[in-house]
Amino acid sequence: MALLNERQLNILNKLPTSPHPSTVRNISTPDLSHSDLDDNQKKLLSTLISQYPQVFTEQPGHTHVTKHTIELQPGTKPSNTQPYRLSPSKKAIVDQQLEEMLQAGHISPSRSPWAAPIVLSPKKDGSLRFCVDYRKLNANTIRTAYPMPRVDDTLDSLCQAKYISTLDLRSGYWQVELDPDSRDKTAFITHRGLYEFRVMPFGLSNAPATFQCLMDVVLAGLKWQSCLVYIDDIVVFSPTFEQHLRDLSTIFDRLANAGLTLKASKCDFCRKELKYLGHLITPDGIKPDPGLIDSVQLFPQPTKLKDLQSFLGLTGYYRKFIKNYATITEPLLVLLRSSQKSKRSTNHITWSDQCHHAFNQLKIALTQAPLLQAPNFNEPFILETDASDYGLGAILTQEFENQKFVIAYASRTQTAAERNYFPTEKEALAIFWATKHFRPYLEGTTIYIRSDCRALQWLLNTKDLSGRLARWAISLSAFNIVDIKYKPGKTNTNCDTLSRYPLSPHLTILNTTPPTSPLLNLWNNCTLLDNIREEQYNDAQLRPIVDILSNDAHPLHHKFHPPFLLINGILYRYRSPPYNPHQRLTGLRHLLVIPHSLQSQLLTWTHDHPTAGHCGREKTLYRLSSRVYWKTIRKDVIQYIRSCHLCQQYKYDNRTLTASLQMHIVHEPWHTIGVDIMGPFPVTQRQKQYLLVVVDYFTRWVELFPLRTTISSHIADILVDEIICRWGCPTYILSDNGPQFVSELFTHICSSLGIQTKNTSNYHPQTNMTERVNRNLKPMIAQYAQENTHSWDRHLSKLALSIRTSINETTGETPAYLNFGRDPKLPIDLLLTEPSRNQPTLPTSIPAEIDTYKQHLREALLTAHRIAQEHNEVRKLQQKTKYDQHSSHRSFKEGHLVWVSIPSPLKHGKLDPQYQGPCRIIQVLSPTSFIIHRLSDGVNLGATNIDRIKPFYSPNMTHTTTQTGINRHQSAAPIQPLMSVNVDNVNNLPTPHIPPNNHSLPLSSTPLPHRYQHPVRIRKQPNRLNL
């Protein structure tokens, strides 16, 4: 190993202990002369910037949030390369760069076995940048899978921005410390010796992911709301100047707390037009960067394969601006593919006339690229598609305010198999591909499709499709496609306005207003009552009632219905009393009458909003009918939920099982709870992957806890801290047989607290109430996390509120009311409730008022619990009766031989056996649960539900077990079962023969009713019939 020279030792002795020495930083001031502000606004902005001298400095910062670590693949050996030769002028630049980095503490002399060469690359201003060639190191580095933002998503977020600022971090990578164990791997060799980085250098494969993760953490909660982050580029956008100042101040605070600094000379403030990620953002829309377009115009004709790849990569970055990009580039792509297959791919390429034409056509198309508009999700989308012999093309547009706006272009070449399709199939393929490509825009919106193939107008409505057309039609049915209209190829590209497009006669659209985003913010419409008042007056059916009540203050009575009344100019209706005289009156006493024009909006709010949770029709009807009224409210709720795309896509269908239903009834809150773990889900930004679900059996109250892992100690901590410390110790905890719940640690903790644990049967978790909650919860989570599946944990609190405030069909109450004696106010209540000064107040410190409040609360809870218990028992009995009518009543005893079904996770293929056995029942836990012992190897299969077993029959046995066969038309009076059959040769009917020694279970002695008696024709020999 080489020794350090004297110069290196002197430098090493002078180095600070920290990679970022604490020096007095020079403050840099940004230039505001190019901002689109008046003098007063510039003064306010300058004052704000002067308050953050620690952010605008001449030196890079030092963040404490993260460190960069280099993980190598197993077996990697250090690589070293001799330094590249440099001219004297470039050596001087290297010397200057080394001195600056040594003084700043970014590098230090090294004795590492690694050595990478340095290169000098030109900057935009003509100067040279000091870089290290880390290609060999990167080839052996384990890549990080951290997601990088999509350019399209960041550009779409700027649609409503009026003020935009871009912030550039000063040498952003150098503000991240390099882990000490990874520093030797970054060693680089120069003519002055070997050095290694103490901060994260440029050129490492995982450096962008590390920095993107750092910025996501620093600006958590602000990203996509007021700022965008693409590695070290920050874009701040706001609708007003005042809001923009607040957003900038918040971001400056975050950067200062993280120890990050900005380069003032590269920051642009309050610009209405600026360049970002190769695009020009303007108030009118988005278009390509003119500077990069010039580089395309000046690009010489490719002569080598690499030149062609560079040109296609440059134009491909703007393919969304170029109509039929794939069709235009087809000759160039054919040349590229043929050259890559050739063994002499590095030689000159063969340039044809078709390539020359495509090359020039791309230049012209990009020069004349249209202005693309950011999408407006409150307006319908128009999707125009086309298919040629070898390409597919699509244009996504919108029309409003008598203008047409192009959102994006898309195109691709057809595969070899697709080029053999018939013309109609190609046009259908174009629609199918385009809807899939533009899915982030089209999902949940109204779509009009325009195609130059007249035959495709039947694609949505015909029932006689098959093959690929049927698959595509099913896929298209998931979108809200109002119409597929024929547009002749000769017509102008401008489409007719949407008002002239007729709806398809086969489609019925309940919600004629543009669909609202699933994450709708109800506060966007705080003037809802004013809108209702105005729409009531404009409604043809409600206007006469309003006029009558306006002239007469008395309520308007009806012979058979509750009267109407007018409050503050808004029409209400008295609420009918509940059918059950003991049932409390929930919701509002006066129901707000909703005019027809606003009914669909109320349906959206009470079904699609996260606090509504896409509940079923009874829960949604309860939310509406306890607050508002219109005549067809039940029918509209049923129709709306039946046609809800997300509910159809994510929710399960109920099915009947075979076992008799076993009921578990509790009589007080938090006496019995069920616990279960859902997942694994996609890992979120907070590293959550699982979900712990806890349900109270009496109130149906739900608690949701996202988890990183499912270890027993973590589960036990949550149950103790969040359940027991909040609700008290339950008597029973019911769970499945997961290792977390049957571990020694979990059972010991429950035993020490006096809690009894119960486990469900193996592969039959339906006995746990939590499983039913999971069936409803999983599609709810999926519906609200569909845009970003890695954010599912951010919606749990809203979904839990939805379940807690929804009426339960079994108890007849909401879980919240059974817990607290009151219903929480929801956002919809704040909008539908008229502000009043005479609101009921909470009890003061006067003892008499407190006692009265406590007495009323006690009476309310006792009444609610009693009614809920009655409903619970009645409902359970109804469920059991209905369930058992469709169940097959099998009876097994200890010692019986049975078959046991093999669970799907244990099967290896479709041809595997469905059952294992013979097995013996060694213990009867309940009429539907048994302990099973496999005879072949003596393995104990544990608790097994009756749905998973069937009788075992052997040729050497006359009986193992008997189906009782009792149904609602038969009694249970016992006789001996039929063991063989004699045949009446005259009538060709079987007659019973009872052997003398029989120990089987009984059948019924009462004959079936006549309508169930059917003669049986015996076609086999009598001695071959054996029951």
JSON list of C-alpha atoms in Angstrom, two decimals, residues 48 218-222 226-227 243-257:
[
{"chain": "A", "resi": 48, "resn": "LEU", "atom": "CA", "xyz": [-39.67, 36.91, 3.12]},
{"chain": "A", "resi": 218, "resn": "VAL", "atom": "CA", "xyz": [-38.47, 16.76, 4.22]},
{"chain": "A", "resi": 219, "resn": "LEU", "atom": "CA", "xyz": [-41.51, 17.97, 2.26]},
{"chain": "A", "resi": 220, "resn": "ALA", "atom": "CA", "xyz": [-43.94, 15.31, 3.47]},
{"chain": "A", "resi": 221, "resn": "GLY", "atom": "CA", "xyz": [-47.51, 16.62, 3.44]},
{"chain": "A", "resi": 222, "resn": "LEU", "atom": "CA", "xyz": [-46.66, 19.43, 1.00]},
{"chain": "A", "resi": 226, "resn": "SER", "atom": "CA", "xyz": [-48.26, 23.07, -2.91]},
{"chain": "A", "resi": 227, "resn": "CYS", "atom": "CA", "xyz": [-45.00, 21.76, -4.36]},
{"chain": "A", "resi": 243, "resn": "GLN", "atom": "CA", "xyz": [-50.94, 31.86, -0.79]},
{"chain": "A", "resi": 244, "resn": "HIS", "atom": "CA", "xyz": [-47.68, 31.58, -2.68]},
{"chain": "A", "resi": 245, "resn": "LEU", "atom": "CA", "xyz": [-45.86, 33.54, 0.02]},
{"chain": "A", "resi": 246, "resn": "ARG", "atom": "CA", "xyz": [-47.27, 31.23, 2.67]},
{"chain": "A", "resi": 247, "resn": "ASP", "atom": "CA", "xyz": [-46.26, 28.15, 0.70]},
{"chain": "A", "resi": 248, "resn": "LEU", "atom": "CA", "xyz": [-42.72, 29.46, 0.19]},
{"chain": "A", "resi": 249, "resn": "SER", "atom": "CA", "xyz": [-42.39, 30.24, 3.89]},
{"chain": "A", "resi": 250, "resn": "THR", "atom": "CA", "xyz": [-43.49, 26.72, 4.84]},
{"chain": "A", "resi": 251, "resn": "ILE", "atom": "CA", "xyz": [-41.00, 25.14, 2.43]},
{"chain": "A", "resi": 252, "resn": "PHE", "atom": "CA", "xyz": [-38.15, 27.40, 3.62]},
{"chain": "A", "resi": 253, "resn": "ASP", "atom": "CA", "xyz": [-38.89, 26.29, 7.19]},
{"chain": "A", "resi": 254, "resn": "ARG", "atom": "CA", "xyz": [-38.73, 22.64, 6.18]},
{"chain": "A", "resi": 255, "resn": "LEU", "atom": "CA", "xyz": [-35.43, 23.11, 4.34]},
{"chain": "A", "resi": 256, "resn": "ALA", "atom": "CA", "xyz": [-33.90, 25.05, 7.24]},
{"chain": "A", "resi": 257, "resn": "ASN", "atom": "CA", "xyz": [-34.91, 22.38, 9.76]}
]
